[in-house]
PDB file of C-alpha atoms in Angstrom:
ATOM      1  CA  UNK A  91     -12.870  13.119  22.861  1.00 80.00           C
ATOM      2  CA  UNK A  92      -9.223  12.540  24.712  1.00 83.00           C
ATOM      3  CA  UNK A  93     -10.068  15.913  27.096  1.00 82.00           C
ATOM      4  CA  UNK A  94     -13.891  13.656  27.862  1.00 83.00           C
ATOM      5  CA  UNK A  95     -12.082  10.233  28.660  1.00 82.00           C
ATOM      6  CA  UNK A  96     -11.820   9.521  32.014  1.00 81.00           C
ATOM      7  CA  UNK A  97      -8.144   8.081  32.036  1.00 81.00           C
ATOM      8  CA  UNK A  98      -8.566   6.813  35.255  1.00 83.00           C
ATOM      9  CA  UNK A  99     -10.928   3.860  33.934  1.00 88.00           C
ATOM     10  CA  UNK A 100      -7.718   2.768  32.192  1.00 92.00           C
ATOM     11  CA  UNK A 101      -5.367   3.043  34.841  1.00 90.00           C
ATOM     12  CA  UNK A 102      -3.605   6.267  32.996  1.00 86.00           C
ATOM     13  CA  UNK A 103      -2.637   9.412  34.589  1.00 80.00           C
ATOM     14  CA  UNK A 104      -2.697  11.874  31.432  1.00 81.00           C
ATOM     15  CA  UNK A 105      -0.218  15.082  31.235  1.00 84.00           C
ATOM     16  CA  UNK A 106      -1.922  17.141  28.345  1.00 87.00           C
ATOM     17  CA  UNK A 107      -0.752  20.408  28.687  1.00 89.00           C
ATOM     18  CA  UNK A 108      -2.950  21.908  26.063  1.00 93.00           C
ATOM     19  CA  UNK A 109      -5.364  20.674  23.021  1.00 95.00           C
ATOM     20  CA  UNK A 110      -6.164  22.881  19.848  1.00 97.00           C
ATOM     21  CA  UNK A 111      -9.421  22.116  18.548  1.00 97.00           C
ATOM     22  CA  UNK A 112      -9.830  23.479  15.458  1.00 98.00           C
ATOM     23  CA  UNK A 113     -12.664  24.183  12.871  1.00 96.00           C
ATOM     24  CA  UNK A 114     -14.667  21.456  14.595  1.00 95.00           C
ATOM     25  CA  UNK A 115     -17.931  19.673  15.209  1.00 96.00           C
ATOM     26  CA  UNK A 116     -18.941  18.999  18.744  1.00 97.00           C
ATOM     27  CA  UNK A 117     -22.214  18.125  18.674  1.00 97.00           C
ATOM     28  CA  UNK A 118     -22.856  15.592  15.611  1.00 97.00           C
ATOM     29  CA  UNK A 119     -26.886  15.828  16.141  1.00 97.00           C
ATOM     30  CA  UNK A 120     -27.293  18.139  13.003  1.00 96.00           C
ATOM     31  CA  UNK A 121     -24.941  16.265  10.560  1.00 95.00           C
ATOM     32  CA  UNK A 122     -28.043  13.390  11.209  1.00 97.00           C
ATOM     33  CA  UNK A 123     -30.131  16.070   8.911  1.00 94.00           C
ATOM     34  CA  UNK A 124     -27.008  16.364   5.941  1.00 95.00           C
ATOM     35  CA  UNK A 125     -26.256  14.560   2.814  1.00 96.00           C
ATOM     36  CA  UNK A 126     -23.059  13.634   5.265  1.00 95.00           C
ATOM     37  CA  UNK A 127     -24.848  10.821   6.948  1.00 97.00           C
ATOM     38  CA  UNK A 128     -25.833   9.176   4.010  1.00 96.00           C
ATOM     39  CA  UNK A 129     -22.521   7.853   4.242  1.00 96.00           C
ATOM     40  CA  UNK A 130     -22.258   7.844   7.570  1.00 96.00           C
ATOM     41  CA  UNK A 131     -25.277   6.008   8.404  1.00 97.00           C
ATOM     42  CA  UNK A 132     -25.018   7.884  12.372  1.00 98.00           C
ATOM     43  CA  UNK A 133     -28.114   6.995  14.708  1.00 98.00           C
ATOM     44  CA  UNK A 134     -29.536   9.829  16.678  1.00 98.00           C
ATOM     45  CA  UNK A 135     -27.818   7.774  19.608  1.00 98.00           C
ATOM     46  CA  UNK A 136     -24.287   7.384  17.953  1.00 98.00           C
ATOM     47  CA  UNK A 137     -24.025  11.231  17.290  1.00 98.00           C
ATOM     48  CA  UNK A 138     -25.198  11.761  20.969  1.00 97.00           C
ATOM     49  CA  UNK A 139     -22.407   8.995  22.422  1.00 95.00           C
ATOM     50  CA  UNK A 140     -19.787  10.630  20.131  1.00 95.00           C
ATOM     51  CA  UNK A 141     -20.886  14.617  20.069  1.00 96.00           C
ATOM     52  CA  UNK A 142     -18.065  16.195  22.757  1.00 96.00           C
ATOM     53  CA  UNK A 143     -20.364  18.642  23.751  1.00 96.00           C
ATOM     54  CA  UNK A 144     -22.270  16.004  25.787  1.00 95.00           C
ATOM     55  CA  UNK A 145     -19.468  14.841  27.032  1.00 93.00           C
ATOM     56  CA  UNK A 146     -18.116  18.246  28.817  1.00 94.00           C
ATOM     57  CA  UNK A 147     -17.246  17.210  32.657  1.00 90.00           C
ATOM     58  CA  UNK A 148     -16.107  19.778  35.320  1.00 90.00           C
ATOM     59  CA  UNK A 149     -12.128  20.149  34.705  1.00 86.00           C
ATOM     60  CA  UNK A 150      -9.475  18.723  36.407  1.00 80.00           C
ATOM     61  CA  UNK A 151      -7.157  20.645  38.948  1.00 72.00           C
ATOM     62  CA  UNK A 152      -4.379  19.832  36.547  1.00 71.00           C
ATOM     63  CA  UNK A 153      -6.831  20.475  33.178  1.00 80.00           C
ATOM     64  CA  UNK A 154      -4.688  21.739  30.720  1.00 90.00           C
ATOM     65  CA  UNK A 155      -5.636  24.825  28.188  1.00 93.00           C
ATOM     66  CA  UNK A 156      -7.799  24.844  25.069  1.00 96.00           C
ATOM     67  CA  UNK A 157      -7.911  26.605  22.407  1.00 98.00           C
ATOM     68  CA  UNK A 158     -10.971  26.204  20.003  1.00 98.00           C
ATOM     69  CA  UNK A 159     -10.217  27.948  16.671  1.00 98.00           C
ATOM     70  CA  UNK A 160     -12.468  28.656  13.894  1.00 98.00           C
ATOM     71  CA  UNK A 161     -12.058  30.193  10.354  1.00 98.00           C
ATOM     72  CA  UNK A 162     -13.768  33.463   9.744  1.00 98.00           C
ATOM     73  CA  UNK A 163     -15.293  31.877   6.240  1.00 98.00           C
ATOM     74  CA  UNK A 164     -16.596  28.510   8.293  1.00 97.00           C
ATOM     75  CA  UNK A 165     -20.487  27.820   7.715  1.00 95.00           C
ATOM     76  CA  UNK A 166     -22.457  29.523  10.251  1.00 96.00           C
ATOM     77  CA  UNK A 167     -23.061  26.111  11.911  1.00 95.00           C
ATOM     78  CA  UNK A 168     -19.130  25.458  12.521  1.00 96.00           C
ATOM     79  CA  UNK A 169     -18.839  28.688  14.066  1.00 98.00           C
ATOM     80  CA  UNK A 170     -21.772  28.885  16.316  1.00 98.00           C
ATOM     81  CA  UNK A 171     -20.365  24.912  17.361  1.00 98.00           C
ATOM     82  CA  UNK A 172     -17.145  26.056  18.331  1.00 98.00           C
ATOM     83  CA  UNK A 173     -18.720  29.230  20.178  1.00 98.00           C
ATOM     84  CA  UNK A 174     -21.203  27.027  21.949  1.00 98.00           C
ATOM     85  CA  UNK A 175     -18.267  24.397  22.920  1.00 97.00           C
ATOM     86  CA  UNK A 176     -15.997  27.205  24.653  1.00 97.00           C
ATOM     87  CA  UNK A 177     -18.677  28.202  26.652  1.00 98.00           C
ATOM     88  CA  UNK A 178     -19.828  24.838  27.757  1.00 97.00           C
ATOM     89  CA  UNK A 179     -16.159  23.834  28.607  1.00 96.00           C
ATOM     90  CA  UNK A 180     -15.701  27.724  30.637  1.00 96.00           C
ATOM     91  CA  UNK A 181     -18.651  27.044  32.359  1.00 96.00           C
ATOM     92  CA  UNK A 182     -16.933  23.708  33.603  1.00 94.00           C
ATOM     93  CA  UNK A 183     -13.868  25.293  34.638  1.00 94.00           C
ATOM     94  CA  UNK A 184     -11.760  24.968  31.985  1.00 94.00           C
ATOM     95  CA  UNK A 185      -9.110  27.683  30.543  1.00 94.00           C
ATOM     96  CA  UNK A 186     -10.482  28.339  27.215  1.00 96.00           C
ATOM     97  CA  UNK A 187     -10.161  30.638  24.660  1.00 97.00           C
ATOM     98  CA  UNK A 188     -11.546  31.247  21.481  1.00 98.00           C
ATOM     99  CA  UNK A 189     -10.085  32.385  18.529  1.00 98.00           C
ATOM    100  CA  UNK A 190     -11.798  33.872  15.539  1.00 98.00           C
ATOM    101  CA  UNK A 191      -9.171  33.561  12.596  1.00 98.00           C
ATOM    102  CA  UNK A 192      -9.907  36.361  10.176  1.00 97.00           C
ATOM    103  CA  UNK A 193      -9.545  35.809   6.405  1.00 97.00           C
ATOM    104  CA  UNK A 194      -9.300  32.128   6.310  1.00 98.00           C
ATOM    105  CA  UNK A 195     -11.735  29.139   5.416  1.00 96.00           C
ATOM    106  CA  UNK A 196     -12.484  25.530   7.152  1.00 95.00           C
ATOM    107  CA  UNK A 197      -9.504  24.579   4.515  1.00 96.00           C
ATOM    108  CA  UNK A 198      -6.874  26.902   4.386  1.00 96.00           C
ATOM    109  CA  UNK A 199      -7.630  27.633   8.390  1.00 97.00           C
ATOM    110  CA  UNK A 200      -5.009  24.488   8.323  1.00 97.00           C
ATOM    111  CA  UNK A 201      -3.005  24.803   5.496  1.00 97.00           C
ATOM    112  CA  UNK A 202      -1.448  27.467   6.572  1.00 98.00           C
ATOM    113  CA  UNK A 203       0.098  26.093   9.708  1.00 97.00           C
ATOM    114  CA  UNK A 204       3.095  25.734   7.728  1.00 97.00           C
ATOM    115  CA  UNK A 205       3.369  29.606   7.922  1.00 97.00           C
ATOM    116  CA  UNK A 206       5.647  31.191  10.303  1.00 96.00           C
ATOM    117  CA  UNK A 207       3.879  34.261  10.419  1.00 97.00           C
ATOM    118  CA  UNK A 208       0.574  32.551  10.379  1.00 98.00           C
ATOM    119  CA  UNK A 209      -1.553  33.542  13.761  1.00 98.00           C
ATOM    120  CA  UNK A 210      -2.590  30.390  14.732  1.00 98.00           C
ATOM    121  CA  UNK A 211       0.649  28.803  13.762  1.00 98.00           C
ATOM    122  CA  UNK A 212       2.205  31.647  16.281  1.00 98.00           C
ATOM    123  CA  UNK A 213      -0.380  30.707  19.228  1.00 97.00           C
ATOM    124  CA  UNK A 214       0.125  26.856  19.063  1.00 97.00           C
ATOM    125  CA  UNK A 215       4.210  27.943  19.382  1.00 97.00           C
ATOM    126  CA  UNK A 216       3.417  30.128  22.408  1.00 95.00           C
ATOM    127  CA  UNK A 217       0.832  27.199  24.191  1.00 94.00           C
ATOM    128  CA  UNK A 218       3.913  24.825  23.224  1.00 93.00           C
ATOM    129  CA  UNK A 219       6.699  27.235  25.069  1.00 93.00           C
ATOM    130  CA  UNK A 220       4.706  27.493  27.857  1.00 88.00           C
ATOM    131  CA  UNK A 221       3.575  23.448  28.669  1.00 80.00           C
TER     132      UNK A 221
END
């Protein structure tokens, strides 16, 4: 949601030099369906205000990078989500890549951040040395 705010409206000139989005949902339509929103209580127009994948504008000249990462062992729906969300934001000029972490699930995709030798842990410390 902080890469689809227009910071302008708030008189803000943002310098986000990169975003990692990972194991995500970004469009919130399906969770309407789930045993999830019998907590959540989310209107068909809520999850359509709040799903980022409605919310994709053209980039930026300055637009930083993104990396959307999902977990090999993610449900099917995660991963074809954060497949669907690259695209969108690619095909609005953004510099996106996806990463497919092998071996991992939706939890331990972020418990192991605090692994050197971890992939992901190793490509946020590259998009960090280069901002």
């Amino acid at each position: 949601m902080v890469l689809s705010t227009d910071w302008t409206e708030f008189q803000v000139v943002p310098d986000i030099k990169g975003a990692v989005l990972v194991s995500g949902l970004y469009d919130l339509e399906p969770i309407l369906h789930t045993y999830v929103n019998d907590a959540l209580n989310m209107s068909r127009e809520v999850a359509q205000r709040n799903s980022p994948m409605r919310l994709v504008t053209p980039a930026a000249p300055a637009a930083c990078e993104v990396l959307v990462a999902v977990a090999q062992h993610d449900s099917p729906e995660f991963r074809r989500q954060s497949q669907e969300y690259s695209q969108a934001l690619r095909a609005a000029g953004w510099s996106v890549s996806l990463l497919d972490l092998a071996g991992v699930d939706h939890f331990d995709v972020i418990e192991r951040l605090s692994e050197d030798s971890y992939v992901l842990t190793q490509v946020i410390l590259n998009m960090i040395s280069r901002a």
